[in-house]
Coordinates of C-alpha atoms (C1' of nucleotides) in Angstrom, one line a residue:
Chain N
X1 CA -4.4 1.6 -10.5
X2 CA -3.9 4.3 -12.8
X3 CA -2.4 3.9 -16.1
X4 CA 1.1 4.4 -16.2
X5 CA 1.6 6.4 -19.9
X6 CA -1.1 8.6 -18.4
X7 CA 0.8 9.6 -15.1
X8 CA 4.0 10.1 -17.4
X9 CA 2.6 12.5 -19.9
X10 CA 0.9 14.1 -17.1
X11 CA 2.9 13.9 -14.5
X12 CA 2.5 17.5 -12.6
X13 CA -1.3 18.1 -12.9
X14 CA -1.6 14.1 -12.1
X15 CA 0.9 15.0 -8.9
X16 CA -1.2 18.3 -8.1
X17 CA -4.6 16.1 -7.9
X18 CA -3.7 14.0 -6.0
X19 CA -1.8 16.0 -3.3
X20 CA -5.0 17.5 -3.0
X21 CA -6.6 14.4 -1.5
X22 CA -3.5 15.0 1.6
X23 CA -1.5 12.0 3.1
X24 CA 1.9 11.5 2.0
X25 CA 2.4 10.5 -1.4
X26 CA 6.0 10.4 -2.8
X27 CA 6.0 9.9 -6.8
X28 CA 9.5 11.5 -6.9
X29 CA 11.2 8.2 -7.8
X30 CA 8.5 8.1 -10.4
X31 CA 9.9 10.1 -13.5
X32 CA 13.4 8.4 -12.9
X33 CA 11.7 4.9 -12.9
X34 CA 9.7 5.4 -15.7
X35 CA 12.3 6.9 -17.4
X36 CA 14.8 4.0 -17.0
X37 CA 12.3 1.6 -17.5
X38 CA 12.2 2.8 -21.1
X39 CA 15.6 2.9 -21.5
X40 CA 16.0 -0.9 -20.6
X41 CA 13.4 -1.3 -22.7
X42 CA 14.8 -0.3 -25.7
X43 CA 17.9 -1.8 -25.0
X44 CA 16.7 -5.2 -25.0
X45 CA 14.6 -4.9 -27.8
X46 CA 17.8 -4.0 -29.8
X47 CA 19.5 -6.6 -28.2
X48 CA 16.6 -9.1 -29.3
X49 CA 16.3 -8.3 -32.6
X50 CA 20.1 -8.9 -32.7
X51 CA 19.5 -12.6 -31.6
X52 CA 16.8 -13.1 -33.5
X53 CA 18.6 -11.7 -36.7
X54 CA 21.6 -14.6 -36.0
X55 CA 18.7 -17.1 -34.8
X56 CA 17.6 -16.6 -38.6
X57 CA 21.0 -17.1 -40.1
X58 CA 21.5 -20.9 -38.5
X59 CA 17.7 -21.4 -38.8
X60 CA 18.4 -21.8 -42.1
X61 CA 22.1 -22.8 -42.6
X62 CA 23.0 -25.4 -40.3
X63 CA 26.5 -24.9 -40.7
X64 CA 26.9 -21.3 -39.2
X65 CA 25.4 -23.4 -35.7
X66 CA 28.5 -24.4 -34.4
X67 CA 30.3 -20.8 -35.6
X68 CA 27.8 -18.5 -33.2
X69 CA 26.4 -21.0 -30.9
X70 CA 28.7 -19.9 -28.1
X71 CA 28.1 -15.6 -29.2
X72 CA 24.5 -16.8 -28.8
X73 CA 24.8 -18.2 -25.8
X74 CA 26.2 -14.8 -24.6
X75 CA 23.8 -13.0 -26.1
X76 CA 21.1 -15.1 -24.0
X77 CA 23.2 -14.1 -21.1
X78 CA 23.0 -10.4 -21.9
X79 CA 18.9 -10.6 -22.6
X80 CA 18.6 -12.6 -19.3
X81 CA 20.2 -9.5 -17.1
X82 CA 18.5 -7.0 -19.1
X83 CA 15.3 -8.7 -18.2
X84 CA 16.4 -9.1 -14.6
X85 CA 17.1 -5.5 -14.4
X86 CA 13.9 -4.3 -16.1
X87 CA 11.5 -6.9 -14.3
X88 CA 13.4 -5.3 -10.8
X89 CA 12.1 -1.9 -12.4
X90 CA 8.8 -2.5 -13.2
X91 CA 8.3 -3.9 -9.6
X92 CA 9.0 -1.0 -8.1
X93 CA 7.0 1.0 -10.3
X94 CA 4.2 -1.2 -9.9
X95 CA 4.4 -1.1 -6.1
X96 CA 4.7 2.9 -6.4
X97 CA 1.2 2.8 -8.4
X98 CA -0.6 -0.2 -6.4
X99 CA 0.1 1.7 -3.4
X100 CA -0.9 5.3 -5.5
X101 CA -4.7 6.4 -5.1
X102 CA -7.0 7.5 -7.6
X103 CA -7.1 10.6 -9.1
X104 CA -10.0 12.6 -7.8
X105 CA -13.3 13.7 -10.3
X106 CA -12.4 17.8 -11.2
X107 CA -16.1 18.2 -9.9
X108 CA -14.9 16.8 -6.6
X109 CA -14.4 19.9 -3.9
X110 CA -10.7 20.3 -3.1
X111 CA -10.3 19.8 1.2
X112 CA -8.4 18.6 3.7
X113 CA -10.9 16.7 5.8
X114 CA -14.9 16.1 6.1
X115 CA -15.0 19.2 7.4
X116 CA -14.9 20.6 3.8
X117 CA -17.5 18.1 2.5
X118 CA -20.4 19.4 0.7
X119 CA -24.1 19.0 1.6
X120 CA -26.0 18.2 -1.7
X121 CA -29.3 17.9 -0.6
X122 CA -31.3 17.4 2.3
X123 CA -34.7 14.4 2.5
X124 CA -37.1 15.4 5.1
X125 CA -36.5 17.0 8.4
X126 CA -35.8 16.6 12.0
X127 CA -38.1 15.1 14.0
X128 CA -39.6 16.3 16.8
X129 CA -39.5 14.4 20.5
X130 CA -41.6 15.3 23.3
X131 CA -38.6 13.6 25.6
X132 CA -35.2 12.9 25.1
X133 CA -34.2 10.8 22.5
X134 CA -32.1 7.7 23.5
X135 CA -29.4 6.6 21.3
X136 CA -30.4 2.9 19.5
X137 CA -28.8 0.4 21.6
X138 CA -30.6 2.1 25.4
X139 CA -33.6 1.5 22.9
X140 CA -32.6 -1.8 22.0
X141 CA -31.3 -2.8 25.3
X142 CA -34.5 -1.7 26.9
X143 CA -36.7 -3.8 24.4
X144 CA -34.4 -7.1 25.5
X145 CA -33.4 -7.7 21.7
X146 CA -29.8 -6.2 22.1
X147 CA -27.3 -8.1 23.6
X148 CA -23.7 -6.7 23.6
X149 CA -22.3 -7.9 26.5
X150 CA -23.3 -12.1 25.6
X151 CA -21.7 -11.5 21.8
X152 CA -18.6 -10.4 24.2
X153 CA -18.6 -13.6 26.1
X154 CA -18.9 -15.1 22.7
X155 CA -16.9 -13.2 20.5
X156 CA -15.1 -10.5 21.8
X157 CA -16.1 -6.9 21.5
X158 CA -17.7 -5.1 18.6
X159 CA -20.3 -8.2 18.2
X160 CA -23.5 -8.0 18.9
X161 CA -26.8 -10.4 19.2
X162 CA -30.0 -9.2 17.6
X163 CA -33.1 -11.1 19.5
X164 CA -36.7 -11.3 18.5
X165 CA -38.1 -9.1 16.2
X166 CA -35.0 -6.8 15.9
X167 CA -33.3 -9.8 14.3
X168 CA -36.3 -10.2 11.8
X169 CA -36.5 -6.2 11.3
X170 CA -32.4 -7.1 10.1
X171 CA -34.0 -9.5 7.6
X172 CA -37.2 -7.7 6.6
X173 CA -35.0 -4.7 5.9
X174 CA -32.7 -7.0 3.7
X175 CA -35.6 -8.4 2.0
X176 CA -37.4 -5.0 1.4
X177 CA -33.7 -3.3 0.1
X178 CA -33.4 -6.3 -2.8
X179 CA -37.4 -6.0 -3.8
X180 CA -37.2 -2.4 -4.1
X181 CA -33.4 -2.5 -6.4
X182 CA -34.4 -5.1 -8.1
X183 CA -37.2 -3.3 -8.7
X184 CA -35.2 -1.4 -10.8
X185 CA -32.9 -3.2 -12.9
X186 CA -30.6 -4.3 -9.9
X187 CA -29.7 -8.2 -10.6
X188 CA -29.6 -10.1 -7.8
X189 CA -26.7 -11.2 -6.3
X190 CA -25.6 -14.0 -3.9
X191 CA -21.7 -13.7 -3.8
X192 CA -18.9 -15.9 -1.7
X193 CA -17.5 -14.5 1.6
X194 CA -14.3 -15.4 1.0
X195 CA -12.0 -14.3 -1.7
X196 CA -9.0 -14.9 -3.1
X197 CA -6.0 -12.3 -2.4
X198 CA -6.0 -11.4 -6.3
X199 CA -10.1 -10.2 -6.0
X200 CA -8.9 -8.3 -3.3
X201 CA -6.1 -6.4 -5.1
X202 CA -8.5 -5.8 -7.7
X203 CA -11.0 -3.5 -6.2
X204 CA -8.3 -2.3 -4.1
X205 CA -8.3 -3.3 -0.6
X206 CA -5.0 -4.6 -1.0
X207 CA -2.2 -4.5 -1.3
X208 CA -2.9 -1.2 1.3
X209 CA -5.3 -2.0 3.4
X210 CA -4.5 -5.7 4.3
X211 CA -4.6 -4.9 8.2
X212 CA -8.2 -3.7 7.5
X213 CA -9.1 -7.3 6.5
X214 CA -9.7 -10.9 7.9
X215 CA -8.1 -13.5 6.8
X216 CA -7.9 -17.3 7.2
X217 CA -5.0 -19.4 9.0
X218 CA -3.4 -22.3 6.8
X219 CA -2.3 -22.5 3.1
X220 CA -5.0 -21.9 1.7
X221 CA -5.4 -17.9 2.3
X222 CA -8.9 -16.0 1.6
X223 CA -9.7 -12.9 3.1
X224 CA -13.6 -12.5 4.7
X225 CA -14.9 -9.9 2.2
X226 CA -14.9 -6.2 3.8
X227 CA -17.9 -5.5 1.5
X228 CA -19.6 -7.4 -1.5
X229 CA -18.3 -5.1 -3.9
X230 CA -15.4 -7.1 -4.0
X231 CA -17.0 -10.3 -5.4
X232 CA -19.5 -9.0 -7.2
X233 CA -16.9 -6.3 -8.8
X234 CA -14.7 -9.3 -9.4
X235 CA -17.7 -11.2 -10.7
X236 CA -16.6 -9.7 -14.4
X237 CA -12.9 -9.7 -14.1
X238 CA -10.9 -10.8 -17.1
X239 CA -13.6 -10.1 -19.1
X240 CA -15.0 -7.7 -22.1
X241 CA -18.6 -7.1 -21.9
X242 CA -20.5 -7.5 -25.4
X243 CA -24.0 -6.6 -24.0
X244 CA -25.6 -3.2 -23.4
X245 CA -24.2 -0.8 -20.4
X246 CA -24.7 -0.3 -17.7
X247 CA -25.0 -3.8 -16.0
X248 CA -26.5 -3.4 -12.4
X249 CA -26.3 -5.8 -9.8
X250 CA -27.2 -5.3 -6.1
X251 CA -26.3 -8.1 -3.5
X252 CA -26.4 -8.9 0.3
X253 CA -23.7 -9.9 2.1
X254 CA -22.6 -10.0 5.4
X255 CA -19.4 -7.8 5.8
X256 CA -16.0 -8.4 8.0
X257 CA -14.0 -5.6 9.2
X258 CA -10.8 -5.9 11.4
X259 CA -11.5 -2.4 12.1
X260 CA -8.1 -1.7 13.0
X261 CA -6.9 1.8 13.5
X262 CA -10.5 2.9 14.4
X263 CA -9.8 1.6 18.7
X264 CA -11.9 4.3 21.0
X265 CA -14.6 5.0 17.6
X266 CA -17.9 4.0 18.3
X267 CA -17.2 1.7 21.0
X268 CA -21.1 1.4 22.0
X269 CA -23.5 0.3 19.8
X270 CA -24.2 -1.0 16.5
X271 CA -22.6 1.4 14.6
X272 CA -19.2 0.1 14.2
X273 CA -18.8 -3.8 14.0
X274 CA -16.3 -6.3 13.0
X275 CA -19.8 -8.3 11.1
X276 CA -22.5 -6.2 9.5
X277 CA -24.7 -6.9 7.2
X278 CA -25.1 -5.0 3.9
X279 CA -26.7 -4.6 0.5
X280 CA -24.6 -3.4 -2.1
X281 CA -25.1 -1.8 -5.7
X282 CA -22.5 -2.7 -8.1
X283 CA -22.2 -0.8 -11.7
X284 CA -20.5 -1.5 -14.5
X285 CA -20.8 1.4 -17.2
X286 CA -19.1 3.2 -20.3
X287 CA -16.6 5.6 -18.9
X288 CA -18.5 8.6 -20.5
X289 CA -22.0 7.5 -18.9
X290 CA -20.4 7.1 -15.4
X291 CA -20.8 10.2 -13.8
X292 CA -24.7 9.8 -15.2
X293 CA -24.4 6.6 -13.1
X294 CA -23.2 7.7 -10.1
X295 CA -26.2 10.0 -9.4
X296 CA -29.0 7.2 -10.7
X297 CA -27.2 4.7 -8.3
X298 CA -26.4 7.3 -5.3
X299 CA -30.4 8.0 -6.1
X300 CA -30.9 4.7 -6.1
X301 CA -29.7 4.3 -2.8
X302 CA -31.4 7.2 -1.4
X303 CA -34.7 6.1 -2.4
X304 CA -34.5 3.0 0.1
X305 CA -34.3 6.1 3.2
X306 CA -36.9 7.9 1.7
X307 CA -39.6 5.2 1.6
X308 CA -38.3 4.5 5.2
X309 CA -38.9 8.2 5.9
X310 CA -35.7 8.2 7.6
X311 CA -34.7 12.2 7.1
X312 CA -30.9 12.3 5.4
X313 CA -28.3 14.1 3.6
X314 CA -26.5 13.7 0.6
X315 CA -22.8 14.9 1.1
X316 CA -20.3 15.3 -2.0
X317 CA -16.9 14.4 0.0
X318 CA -14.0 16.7 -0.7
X319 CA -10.7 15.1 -1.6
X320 CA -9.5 14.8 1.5
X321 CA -12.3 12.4 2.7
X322 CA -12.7 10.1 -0.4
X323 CA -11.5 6.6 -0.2
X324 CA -7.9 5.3 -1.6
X325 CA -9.7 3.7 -5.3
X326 CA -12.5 6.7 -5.3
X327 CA -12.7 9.3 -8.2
X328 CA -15.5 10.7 -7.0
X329 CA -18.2 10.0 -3.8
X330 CA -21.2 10.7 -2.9
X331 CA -22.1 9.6 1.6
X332 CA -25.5 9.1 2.1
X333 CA -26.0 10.6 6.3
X334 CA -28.8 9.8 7.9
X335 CA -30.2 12.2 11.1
X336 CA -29.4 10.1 14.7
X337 CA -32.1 11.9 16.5
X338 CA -30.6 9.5 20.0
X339 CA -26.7 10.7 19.2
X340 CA -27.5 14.2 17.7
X341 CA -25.8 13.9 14.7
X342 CA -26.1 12.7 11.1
X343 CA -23.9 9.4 10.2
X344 CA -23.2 7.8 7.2
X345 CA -25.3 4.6 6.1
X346 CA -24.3 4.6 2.1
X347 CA -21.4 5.7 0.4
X348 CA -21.9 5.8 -3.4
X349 CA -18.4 6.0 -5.7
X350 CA -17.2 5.9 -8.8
X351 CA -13.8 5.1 -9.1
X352 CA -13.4 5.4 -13.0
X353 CA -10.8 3.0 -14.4
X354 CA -8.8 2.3 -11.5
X355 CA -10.2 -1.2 -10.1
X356 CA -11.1 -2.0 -14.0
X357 CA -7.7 -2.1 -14.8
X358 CA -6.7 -3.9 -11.4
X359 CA -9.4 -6.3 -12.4
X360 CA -9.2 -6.2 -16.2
X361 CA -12.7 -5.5 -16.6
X362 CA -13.3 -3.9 -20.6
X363 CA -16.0 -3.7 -22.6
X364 CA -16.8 -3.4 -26.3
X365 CA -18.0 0.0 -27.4
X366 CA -19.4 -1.1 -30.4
X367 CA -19.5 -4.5 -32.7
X368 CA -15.5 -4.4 -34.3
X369 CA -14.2 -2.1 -31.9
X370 CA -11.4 -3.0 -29.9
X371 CA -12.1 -3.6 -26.3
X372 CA -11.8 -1.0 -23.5
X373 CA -11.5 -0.4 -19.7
X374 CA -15.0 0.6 -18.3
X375 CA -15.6 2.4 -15.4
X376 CA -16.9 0.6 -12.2
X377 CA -19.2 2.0 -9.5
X378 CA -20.6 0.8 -5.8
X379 CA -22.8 2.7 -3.2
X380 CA -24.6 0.4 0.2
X381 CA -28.2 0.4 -0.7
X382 CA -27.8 0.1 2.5
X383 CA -26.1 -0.9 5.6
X384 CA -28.8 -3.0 7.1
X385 CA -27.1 -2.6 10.6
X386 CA -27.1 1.1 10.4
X387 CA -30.5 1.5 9.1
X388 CA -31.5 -0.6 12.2
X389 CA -30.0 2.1 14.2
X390 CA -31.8 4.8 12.6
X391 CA -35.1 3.4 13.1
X392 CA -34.5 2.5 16.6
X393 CA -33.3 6.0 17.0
X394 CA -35.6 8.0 15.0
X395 CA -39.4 6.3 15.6
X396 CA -38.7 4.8 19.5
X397 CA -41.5 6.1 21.5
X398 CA -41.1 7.8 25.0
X399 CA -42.3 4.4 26.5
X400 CA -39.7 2.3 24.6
X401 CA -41.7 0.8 21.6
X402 CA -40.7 1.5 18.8
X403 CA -43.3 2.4 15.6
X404 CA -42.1 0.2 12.1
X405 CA -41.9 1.9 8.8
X406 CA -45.2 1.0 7.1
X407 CA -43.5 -0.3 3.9
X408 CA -41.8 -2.8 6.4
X409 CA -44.8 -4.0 8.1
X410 CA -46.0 -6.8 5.3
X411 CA -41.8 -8.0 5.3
X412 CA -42.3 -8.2 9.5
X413 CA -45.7 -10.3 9.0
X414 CA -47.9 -7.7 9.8
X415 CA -45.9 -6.2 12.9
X416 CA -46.4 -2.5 13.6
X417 CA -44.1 -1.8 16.1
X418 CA -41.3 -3.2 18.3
X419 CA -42.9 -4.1 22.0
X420 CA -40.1 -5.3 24.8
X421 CA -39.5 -8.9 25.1
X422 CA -41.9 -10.7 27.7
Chain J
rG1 C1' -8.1 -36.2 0.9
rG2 C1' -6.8 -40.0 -3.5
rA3 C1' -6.4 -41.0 -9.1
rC4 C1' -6.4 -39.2 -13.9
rA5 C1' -7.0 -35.4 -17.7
rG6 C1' -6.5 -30.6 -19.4
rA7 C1' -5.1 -25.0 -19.8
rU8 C1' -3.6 -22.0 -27.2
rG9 C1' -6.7 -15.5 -30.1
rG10 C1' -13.6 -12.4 -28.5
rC11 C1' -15.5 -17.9 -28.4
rC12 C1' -14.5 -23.2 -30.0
rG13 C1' -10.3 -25.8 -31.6
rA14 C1' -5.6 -27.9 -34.5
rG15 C1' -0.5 -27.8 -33.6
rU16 C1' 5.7 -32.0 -36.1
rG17 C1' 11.8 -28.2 -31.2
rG18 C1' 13.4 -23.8 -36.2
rU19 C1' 9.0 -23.3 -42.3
rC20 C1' 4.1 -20.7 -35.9
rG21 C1' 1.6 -14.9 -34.0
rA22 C1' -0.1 -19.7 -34.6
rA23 C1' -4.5 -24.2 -39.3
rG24 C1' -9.8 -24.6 -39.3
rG25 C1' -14.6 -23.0 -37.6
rC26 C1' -17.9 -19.4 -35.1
rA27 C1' -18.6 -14.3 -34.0
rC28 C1' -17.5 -9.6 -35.9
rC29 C1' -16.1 -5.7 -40.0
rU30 C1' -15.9 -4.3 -45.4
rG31 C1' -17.3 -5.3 -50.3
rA32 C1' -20.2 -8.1 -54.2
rC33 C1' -25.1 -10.1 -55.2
rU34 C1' -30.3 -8.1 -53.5
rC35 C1' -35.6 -3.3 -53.6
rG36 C1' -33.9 -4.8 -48.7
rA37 C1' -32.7 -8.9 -45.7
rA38 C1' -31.2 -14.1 -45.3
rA39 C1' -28.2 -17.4 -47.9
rU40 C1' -23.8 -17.3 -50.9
rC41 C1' -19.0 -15.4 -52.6
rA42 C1' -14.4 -12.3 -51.9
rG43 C1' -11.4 -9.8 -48.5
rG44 C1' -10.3 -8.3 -43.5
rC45 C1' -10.0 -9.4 -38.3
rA46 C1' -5.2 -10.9 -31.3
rU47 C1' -3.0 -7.7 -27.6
rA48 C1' 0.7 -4.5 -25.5
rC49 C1' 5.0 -1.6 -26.1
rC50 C1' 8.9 1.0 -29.2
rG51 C1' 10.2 3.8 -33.8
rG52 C1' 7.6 6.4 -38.0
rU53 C1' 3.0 11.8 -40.4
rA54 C1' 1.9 7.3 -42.7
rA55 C1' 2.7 2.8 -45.3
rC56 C1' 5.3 -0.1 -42.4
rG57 C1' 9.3 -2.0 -39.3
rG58 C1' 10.9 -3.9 -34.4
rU59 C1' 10.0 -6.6 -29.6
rA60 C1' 7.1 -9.5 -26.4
rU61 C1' 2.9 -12.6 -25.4
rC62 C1' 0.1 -20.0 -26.5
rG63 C1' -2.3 -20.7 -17.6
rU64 C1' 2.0 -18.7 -14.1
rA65 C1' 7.2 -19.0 -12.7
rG66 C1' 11.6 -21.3 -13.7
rG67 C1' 14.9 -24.8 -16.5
rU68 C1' 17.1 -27.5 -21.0
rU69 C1' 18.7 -25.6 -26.0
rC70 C1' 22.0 -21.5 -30.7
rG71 C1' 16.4 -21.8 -31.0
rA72 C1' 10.4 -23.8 -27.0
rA73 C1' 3.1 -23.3 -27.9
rU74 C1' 5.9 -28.0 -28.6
rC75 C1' 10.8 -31.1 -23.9
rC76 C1' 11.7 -30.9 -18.2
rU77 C1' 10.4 -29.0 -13.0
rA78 C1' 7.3 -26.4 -9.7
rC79 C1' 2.9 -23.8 -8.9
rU80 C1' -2.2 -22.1 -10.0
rC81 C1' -6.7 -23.1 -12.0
rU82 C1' -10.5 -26.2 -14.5
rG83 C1' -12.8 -30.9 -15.6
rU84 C1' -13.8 -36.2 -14.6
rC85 C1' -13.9 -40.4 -11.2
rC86 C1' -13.4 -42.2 -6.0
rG87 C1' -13.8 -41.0 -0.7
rC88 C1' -16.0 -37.7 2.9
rC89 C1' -19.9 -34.3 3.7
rA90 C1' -24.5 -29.8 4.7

RNA sequence: GGACAGAUGGCCGAGUGGUCGAAGGCACCUGACUCGAAAUCAGGCAUACCGGUAACGGUAUCGUAGGUUCGAAUCCUACUCUGUCCGCCA
């Protein structure tokens, strides 16, 4: 959310920044809103202090009581609608900025879609195939440890069941992603699935984006976390951080997406599921280290592809493509040799203030200094699912094996490469 | 699922319907003492918004939402959360 005085005093270049992300945004009602709001505010103040003025009078002389009990009682009245009337006001406005995104980095390119996204830098190159590169789930399919259409029987579609040693590469490559960020400061994490509707709202998948969720039947409602950057986000909400900045944590989760909206995308394969599995990094740091932040942890993310020698690029998205709590993001793409194209597997963000004051997360600059919002960050480091994918894609062999990263061989007990099912 | 207890400032914790924005302690800040530190002593120290250059003044906030009352941290109702015990259970 963004901080309402802020949008006020800055209301046309806030307005301009944001148009430039596209979508409809109306903040028209805003100025009047706001405006009115601090009318009504001042009004019952005044109106307050009047009470509170007489309150003082038969505080102290009990005989005035019966005189201006009954004014008092109308003065209650008065303060009651006022209140009504304001608390009506600040709904609205409050819906108008739940529902408003985030304001978008200036270093973020201005563009309408991911056409305008800009290629940072490139890891490696190509590779090279003596035949035709099949796209991961022939490979898998062909190795017997894909099975699509039994997790339809069981589950519907976008489900899959991983058999063999492709379900232990899904755990080796967890296993490997922790070792390596914790490695590095990362904490790690092992968070709930299931959240409450307030953790939600305060990383910013709702109120939104509630179609995009699961949730559970019966009273009591959690939603299936899309990603664990909701709990471990959440993990400090309501809180001021005393200790030194950042605070890294990285955690693995499985993810749950309804995936609505997204019907006809990625129908085959692994690439889009309702259930992935993921390994997140989760920064909390001062507001004027952030952007520092964002490239250690987008880095950070990175380095797991590069020890994979999986070959990737590092895209800046333009502020068309950034997501709604986003100030600025970073996609990590890596090359799909099988569907000839690069696809994200990490998407490193910073999205300044705006889920810290959903959230109330603040920290302490210094020992005696009054508490402030701090900037919170997340990037995949990485989607396990995906970077399945990419090695099935990018090291299958023309007669269906497929060769294993070497760091990955001691996580997969000593196993070189994938050989089809006997 | 059943029974009971609780929710107060950064933390702990006291609190009688008006004298409570709230005792006391810890932490923190400033000063004194000290070569320096510790200890000790003195003072300060909640947040947000409004007005004011400022000093300061005003308003709200004691889990959340309502209610009673001229007046609520304090009484009533509902809800949420936490703890303890019992039951069930991987």
């Amino acid at each position: 959310m963004l901080d309402l005085s802020f949008v006020a005093k800055n209301f046309d270049t806030v307005v301009a920044r944001l148009e430039a992300r596209g979508g409809k945004l109306d903040l028209s009602r805003f100025k009047a809103l706001f405006a009115e709001r601090k009318r009504l505010h001042v009004e019952l103040e005044a109106t307050q202090a009047r009470k509170n003025k007489a309150q003082e009078v038969m505080k102290t002389d009990a005989s005035k009581r019966a005189e201006l009990g009954p004014e008092m009682k109308q003065l209650g009245q008065v303060i009651k609608d006022l209140e009504g009337q304001l608390k009506a006001l600040e709904d609205q406005l409050g819906g108008l900025m739940m529902n408003t995104p985030n304001v978008p980095h200036e270093s973020v390119p201005v563009g309408a879609s991911e056409a305008d996204n800009q290629v940072a830098r490139t890891f490696g190159q190509k590779p090279t195939f003596t035949f035709t590169p099949r796209q991961h789930f022939e490979v898998g399919e062909k190795l017997g440890m894909l099975d699509f259409e039994r997790a339809a029987k069981v589950s519907g579609s976008r489900f899959a069941f991983s058999l063999g040693a492709l379900a232990r590469l899904e755990r080796a490559l967890t296993a490997f992603m922790i070792d390596e960020h914790s490695k590095k400061g990362y904490l790690e994490v092992l968070p709930p699935y299931l959240v409450s509707r307030q953790s939600m709202t305060g990383t910013g998948q709702l109120p939104k984006f509630e179609d995009d969720a699961f949730k559970t039947a019966g009273d009591n409602e959690l939603f299936l976390i899309p990603t664990a950057e909701v709990p471990v986000t959440n993990f400090h909400a309501d809180e001021i951080l005393e200790g030194a900045l950042p605070k890294k944590y990285c955690a693995f989760s499985p993810c749950f997406r309804a995936e609505a909206g997204s019907a006809g995308k990625d129908t085959r394969g692994l690439i889009r599921m309702h259930q992935f599995h993921k390994v997140e990094l989760v920064m909390f740091a001062r507001p004027d280290q952030s952007m520092e932040a964002l490239e250690q942890l987008t880095a950070d993310a990175a380095s797991i592809l590069e020890k994979l020698g999986l070959h990737h690029r590092v895209v800046l998205l333009c502020t068309g493509d950034m997501g709604f709590a986003s100030t600025k993001t970073y996609d990590l793409e890596v090359w799909l040799p099988g569907q000839g194209a690069y696809r994200e597997i990490s998407s490193c963000s910073c999205f300044s203030d705006f889920q810290a004051r959903r959230a109330k997360i603040r920290f302490r600059p210094a020992p005696g200094e009054k508490p402030q919002l701090l900037h919170t960050l997340n990037g995949s480091g990485l989607a396990v699912g995906r970077t399945v994918v990419a090695i099935l894609e990018n090291f299958q062999r023309e007669d269906g094996t497929v060769k294993l990263p070497d760091v990955l061989v001691p996580y997969m007990g000593g196993l070189t490469e994938l050989k089809p099912l006997g």
